[in-house]
Backbone as CSV, one residue per row, in Angstrom:
resi,resn,N_x,N_y,N_z,CA_x,CA_y,CA_z,C_x,C_y,C_z
1,MET,103.796,89.831,89.115,103.833,90.407,90.632,104.028,91.896,91.077
2,GLU,103.252,91.568,92.481,103.924,93.240,92.642,104.858,93.353,93.642
3,LYS,105.388,94.468,93.522,106.341,94.724,94.396,106.089,94.991,95.383
4,GLU,106.587,94.405,96.386,106.695,94.417,97.730,106.794,95.984,98.439
5,LEU,106.351,96.503,99.773,106.071,97.812,100.225,107.606,98.206,101.327
6,PRO,108.538,98.441,100.816,108.663,98.622,102.113,107.554,99.862,103.805
7,VAL,107.231,98.546,103.645,106.626,99.371,105.006,107.044,99.346,106.271
8,LYS,107.982,99.254,106.736,108.472,99.772,108.592,109.411,100.731,107.810
9,ASP,109.890,100.917,106.793,110.357,102.380,106.269,109.395,103.171,106.190
10,MET,108.023,103.096,105.306,107.504,104.415,105.495,106.645,104.364,107.201
11,ILE,106.215,103.102,107.836,106.534,103.999,109.340,107.352,103.844,109.914
12,GLN,108.336,104.243,110.143,109.542,104.941,110.112,109.613,106.602,110.077
13,THR,109.396,106.776,108.811,109.466,108.150,108.479,108.362,108.767,108.983
14,ALA,106.795,107.853,108.604,105.782,108.936,109.308,106.075,108.987,110.854
15,PHE,106.605,107.470,111.675,107.105,108.624,112.226,107.961,109.813,113.298
16,ASP,108.685,109.637,112.023,109.928,110.136,112.681,109.234,112.061,111.972
17,MET,108.136,112.197,111.300,107.513,113.504,110.894,106.460,113.438,111.912
18,LEU,106.463,112.934,113.310,105.275,113.464,114.411,106.017,114.092,115.183
19,LYS,107.399,114.616,115.603,108.928,115.667,115.705,109.028,116.428,115.014
20,ARG,108.612,116.738,114.114,108.102,118.265,113.520,106.762,118.694,112.928
21,SER,105.422,118.467,113.803,103.904,118.081,113.838,104.337,119.237,113.985
22,TYR,103.540,120.639,113.965,103.170,121.941,114.563,101.613,122.347,114.945
23,THR,101.276,122.187,116.279,100.006,122.123,117.278,100.034,121.814,118.634
24,PRO,100.213,123.251,117.981,100.249,124.203,119.299,98.541,123.936,119.427
25,TYR,97.748,123.765,118.867,96.628,123.818,119.810,95.270,122.597,119.856
26,SER,95.577,121.178,119.040,95.920,120.212,118.876,95.400,119.383,119.840
27,HIS,97.123,119.541,120.167,98.206,118.806,120.445,98.102,117.125,119.939
28,TRP,97.309,117.546,118.754,97.386,116.217,118.100,98.307,115.743,117.287
29,LYS,99.554,114.918,117.181,100.095,115.050,116.666,100.060,113.990,114.942
30,VAL,100.327,114.441,114.132,99.914,113.487,112.267,101.317,113.648,111.708
31,GLY,102.093,111.990,111.881,103.547,111.735,110.437,102.954,110.882,109.716
32,ALA,102.937,110.892,108.541,102.827,110.529,107.104,104.524,109.973,106.350
33,GLY,104.451,109.153,106.210,105.542,108.092,105.206,105.066,108.499,103.848
34,LEU,104.832,108.976,102.177,104.174,108.616,100.806,105.134,107.532,99.788
35,LEU,104.897,106.373,99.936,105.916,106.170,98.611,105.708,106.460,97.765
36,ASP,106.635,106.973,97.035,105.871,107.129,95.585,106.357,106.137,93.843
37,ALA,106.213,105.978,92.892,106.589,105.078,92.234,107.527,104.814,92.280
38,ASP,108.603,105.855,92.079,110.272,105.571,91.701,110.586,104.910,93.277
39,GLY,109.610,104.432,94.203,110.340,104.195,95.417,110.689,104.999,96.631
40,LYS,110.648,105.763,96.219,110.810,107.476,97.330,109.670,107.596,98.397
41,ILE,110.508,107.995,99.544,109.706,108.226,100.648,109.672,109.151,100.875
42,TRP,108.422,110.226,100.708,108.474,111.670,100.916,108.021,111.876,102.839
43,GLY,108.052,113.083,103.424,107.691,112.831,104.876,106.752,113.618,104.489
44,GLY,105.502,113.758,105.730,104.539,114.659,106.301,104.230,114.799,106.988
45,CYS,103.807,115.810,108.201,103.334,115.779,109.271,102.634,117.744,108.894
46,ASN,101.014,117.191,109.757,100.614,118.155,110.391,100.654,118.899,110.844
47,ILE,100.379,120.810,110.190,100.152,122.141,110.264,99.057,122.562,110.839
48,GLU,99.122,123.127,111.845,98.057,123.724,112.581,98.099,125.167,112.792
49,ASN,96.860,126.361,112.610,96.601,127.322,112.011,95.991,127.986,113.603
50,ALA,96.195,128.736,114.272,95.141,129.868,115.363,93.563,129.474,114.267
51,ALA,93.517,129.799,112.747,92.458,129.943,112.329,91.841,128.889,111.936
52,TYR,92.531,127.954,112.165,91.924,126.235,111.571,91.832,126.070,110.516
53,THR,91.243,126.854,109.843,90.690,126.431,107.872,92.013,126.654,107.486
54,PRO,93.223,126.737,108.336,94.694,127.202,107.007,95.148,125.561,107.056
55,CYS,94.504,125.064,107.854,95.570,123.994,108.714,95.918,122.836,107.894
56,ASN,97.319,122.204,108.068,96.856,121.379,106.917,97.842,120.261,107.595
57,CYS,96.675,118.619,107.138,97.450,117.813,107.414,98.559,117.307,106.904
58,ALA,99.086,115.755,107.948,100.242,114.984,107.094,100.333,114.448,106.169
59,GLU,98.759,114.577,105.439,98.996,113.324,104.689,99.425,114.517,103.184
60,ARG,98.261,115.153,103.682,98.131,116.396,102.885,99.958,116.647,102.137
61,THR,100.458,117.259,103.314,101.942,117.286,103.584,102.530,116.971,102.398
62,ALA,102.633,116.006,102.919,103.512,114.434,101.999,103.033,114.353,100.593
63,PHE,101.874,114.503,100.321,101.036,115.030,98.921,102.007,116.493,97.950
64,PHE,101.621,117.140,98.984,102.082,118.922,98.315,103.196,118.464,98.059
65,LYS,103.671,118.380,99.372,105.861,118.151,98.605,105.953,117.148,97.611
66,ALA,105.712,116.276,97.895,106.205,115.317,95.972,105.708,115.684,95.196
67,ILE,104.645,116.467,94.909,103.182,116.792,93.843,104.639,118.002,93.658
68,SER,104.657,119.030,94.543,105.776,120.500,94.245,107.079,120.487,93.686
69,GLU,107.495,118.737,94.080,109.069,118.767,92.940,108.935,117.749,92.318
70,GLY,107.542,117.681,91.349,107.536,116.726,89.937,106.676,115.238,90.107
71,GLN,106.678,114.885,91.630,105.920,113.777,91.642,105.010,113.402,91.378
72,HIS,103.770,112.286,90.418,102.262,112.709,90.368,101.993,111.067,90.338
73,SER,102.313,110.129,90.251,102.371,108.806,90.515,102.875,108.527,92.507
74,PHE,101.900,107.814,92.655,102.250,106.563,93.980,100.778,105.525,94.590
75,THR,101.895,105.117,95.561,101.796,103.689,95.412,100.894,103.667,96.631
76,ALA,101.408,103.717,98.100,101.402,104.332,99.921,101.693,104.560,99.958
77,ILE,100.421,104.908,101.726,101.116,105.676,102.796,100.960,105.249,103.685
78,ALA,101.940,105.956,104.834,101.586,105.246,106.548,101.466,106.696,106.828
79,VAL,100.702,106.353,108.030,100.308,107.262,108.035,100.334,106.557,110.058
80,VAL,100.196,108.087,111.102,100.691,107.589,112.637,100.126,108.813,113.168
81,GLY,99.742,109.105,114.801,99.254,109.883,114.949,98.532,109.260,116.289
82,GLY,98.688,110.783,117.356,97.627,110.661,118.935,98.324,111.761,119.119
83,HIS,97.798,112.117,120.349,98.164,113.025,121.816,99.735,113.413,121.354
84,GLU,99.885,114.471,122.099,101.800,114.777,121.982,102.294,113.922,121.427
85,GLY,101.959,113.133,119.760,102.915,111.860,119.659,103.035,110.312,119.587
86,SER,101.744,110.550,121.087,102.436,109.402,121.403,101.329,108.421,120.606
87,VAL,101.324,107.547,119.933,100.547,106.412,119.374,100.169,105.504,120.004
88,THR,98.928,105.328,120.591,98.121,104.018,120.902,97.308,103.338,120.320
89,ASP,96.458,103.851,118.749,95.699,103.476,118.243,96.318,103.900,116.798
90,TYR,95.111,103.015,116.142,95.414,103.891,114.744,94.595,104.529,114.485
91,CYS,95.530,105.805,113.511,95.056,106.801,113.213,94.494,107.071,111.488
92,ALA,93.855,106.790,110.923,93.000,106.832,110.081,92.837,108.739,108.643
93,PRO,92.852,108.747,107.931,93.032,109.804,107.414,91.892,110.706,107.170
94,CYS,91.855,111.831,107.294,90.325,113.028,107.074,89.467,112.679,105.637
95,GLY,88.727,112.670,105.604,87.912,112.756,104.238,88.523,113.997,103.493
96,VAL,89.069,114.819,103.955,89.688,115.757,102.947,91.087,115.055,102.182
97,CYS,91.956,114.708,102.789,93.014,113.936,102.872,92.435,112.147,101.762
98,ARG,91.484,111.978,102.166,91.373,110.875,100.906,91.058,111.252,99.825
99,GLN,89.760,112.647,99.755,89.685,113.292,98.489,90.910,113.453,97.951
100,VAL,92.467,114.297,98.497,93.052,114.505,97.267,94.046,113.194,97.268
101,MET,94.007,112.446,97.749,94.449,110.619,97.589,94.032,110.772,96.420
102,ARG,92.614,110.586,96.205,91.601,109.736,95.191,92.671,111.211,94.083
103,GLU,92.679,111.962,93.714,92.860,113.072,92.880,94.047,112.612,91.526
104,PHE,95.789,111.613,92.487,96.307,111.262,92.288,96.770,109.908,92.187
105,CYS,95.815,109.409,93.066,96.082,107.233,93.373,94.990,106.513,91.989
106,ASP,95.523,105.010,92.209,94.375,104.869,91.912,93.843,104.029,92.953
107,PRO,92.049,104.437,92.814,91.769,103.774,94.346,91.790,102.492,94.619
108,LYS,91.780,101.445,93.515,92.135,100.414,93.626,92.778,99.125,94.249
109,THR,94.353,99.987,94.163,95.726,99.480,93.904,96.429,100.259,95.486
110,PHE,96.230,101.676,95.102,97.320,102.749,96.677,96.485,101.943,97.929
111,ARG,97.888,101.921,98.607,96.914,101.704,99.892,97.677,102.023,100.823
112,ILE,97.069,102.549,102.400,96.946,103.113,102.993,97.348,102.226,104.465
113,ILE,98.027,102.622,105.098,99.032,102.060,106.183,98.643,102.565,107.238
114,LEU,98.018,101.929,107.834,97.622,102.927,109.505,98.290,102.021,110.499
115,ALA,99.227,102.969,111.527,100.380,101.852,111.758,100.091,102.449,113.227
116,LYS,100.206,101.317,114.291,100.460,102.264,116.249,101.828,101.880,116.379
117,SER,102.983,100.736,115.600,104.523,100.735,115.792,104.942,100.588,114.521
118,LEU,105.935,100.255,114.642,106.682,99.679,113.225,105.985,97.673,113.065
119,ASN,105.500,97.129,113.985,105.100,95.917,113.738,103.540,96.000,113.844
120,GLU,102.942,96.593,114.551,101.536,96.641,114.445,101.533,97.818,113.714
121,TYR,100.203,96.575,112.826,99.788,98.550,111.042,98.286,96.937,110.607
122,LYS,97.983,98.359,109.793,96.765,97.189,109.535,96.660,98.353,108.027
123,VAL,96.346,97.629,107.131,96.286,97.865,105.024,94.894,98.070,104.560
124,TYR,94.629,98.900,103.830,93.665,99.430,103.524,94.031,99.810,102.145
125,THR,93.008,99.580,101.239,92.838,100.396,99.669,92.087,101.637,99.944
126,LEU,92.955,102.298,98.878,92.064,104.170,98.533,90.588,103.003,98.954
127,GLU,90.208,102.293,97.676,88.147,102.436,97.198,88.156,101.979,98.801
128,GLU,89.072,100.924,99.714,88.015,100.274,100.611,87.734,102.275,101.935
129,LEU,88.329,102.342,101.798,88.184,103.819,102.453,87.427,104.953,102.105
130,LEU,87.266,105.321,100.991,86.325,106.470,100.250,86.015,105.211,98.688
131,PRO,84.365,104.427,99.254,83.408,103.454,98.234,83.451,104.924,97.205
132,GLU,82.423,104.525,95.967,81.935,105.648,95.619,82.122,106.571,94.981
133,SER,83.757,107.076,95.579,84.761,107.839,94.690,84.478,109.047,94.018
134,PHE,84.921,110.107,94.434,84.751,111.700,92.793,85.950,112.063,92.917
135,GLY,86.297,111.447,91.182,87.742,111.708,90.937,87.938,111.913,89.325
136,PRO,89.262,112.625,88.759,89.172,112.551,87.717,88.111,111.683,87.034
137,SER,88.510,110.580,86.941,87.520,109.841,85.856,86.115,110.075,85.874
138,THR,85.805,110.580,87.195,83.610,110.510,87.385,84.503,112.599,86.055
139,MET,85.060,112.565,85.775,85.089,113.795,85.330,85.569,113.691,83.518
140,GLY,85.615,112.375,83.015,85.708,112.167,81.450,87.348,112.441,81.658
141,MET,88.129,112.541,82.892,89.697,112.372,82.619,90.423,111.122,82.365
C-alpha cells in the first residue's frame, strides 16, 4: 500500500518559501516543498539575477539543496506561485525543472502537486507533465 503524502505540510512549506523569493525583476514569486524518500520536506524559492540566465527556479533550488546534502531519492513536490507572491492560480514547473526532476525521480511515481491553497490543489505524475522524457534510463543507466 502506498504511503499517504503529507500534502498540506508540503504546500505550507511552498507557501512559506514564497517569502524568501528574490524576484526584483519579474516579481513572480515561486515556492516549493520537496518530499524526499525519508519523509523530510526541503523548501526552495526562486532566485533571480539581472542577467536572467543565472536565475534558479524554486523547484531546482529545493532539489539542489537536498542533493547537496546527500539525498537522491524523492517522492513528490508541491509548487505555488504568483505575482508578488499572491497565489490566484496554479503554477506548474518549467521545462528545465521537469528535466531536473526526471534525472532524480521515477516519472511514473513521482508526484507534482500544484496548489492555490492548502485545500485547493491538483496532483500529477511527472510522466503526465513530461511525456516521452529523456533521462538516465535513456542513457542505459
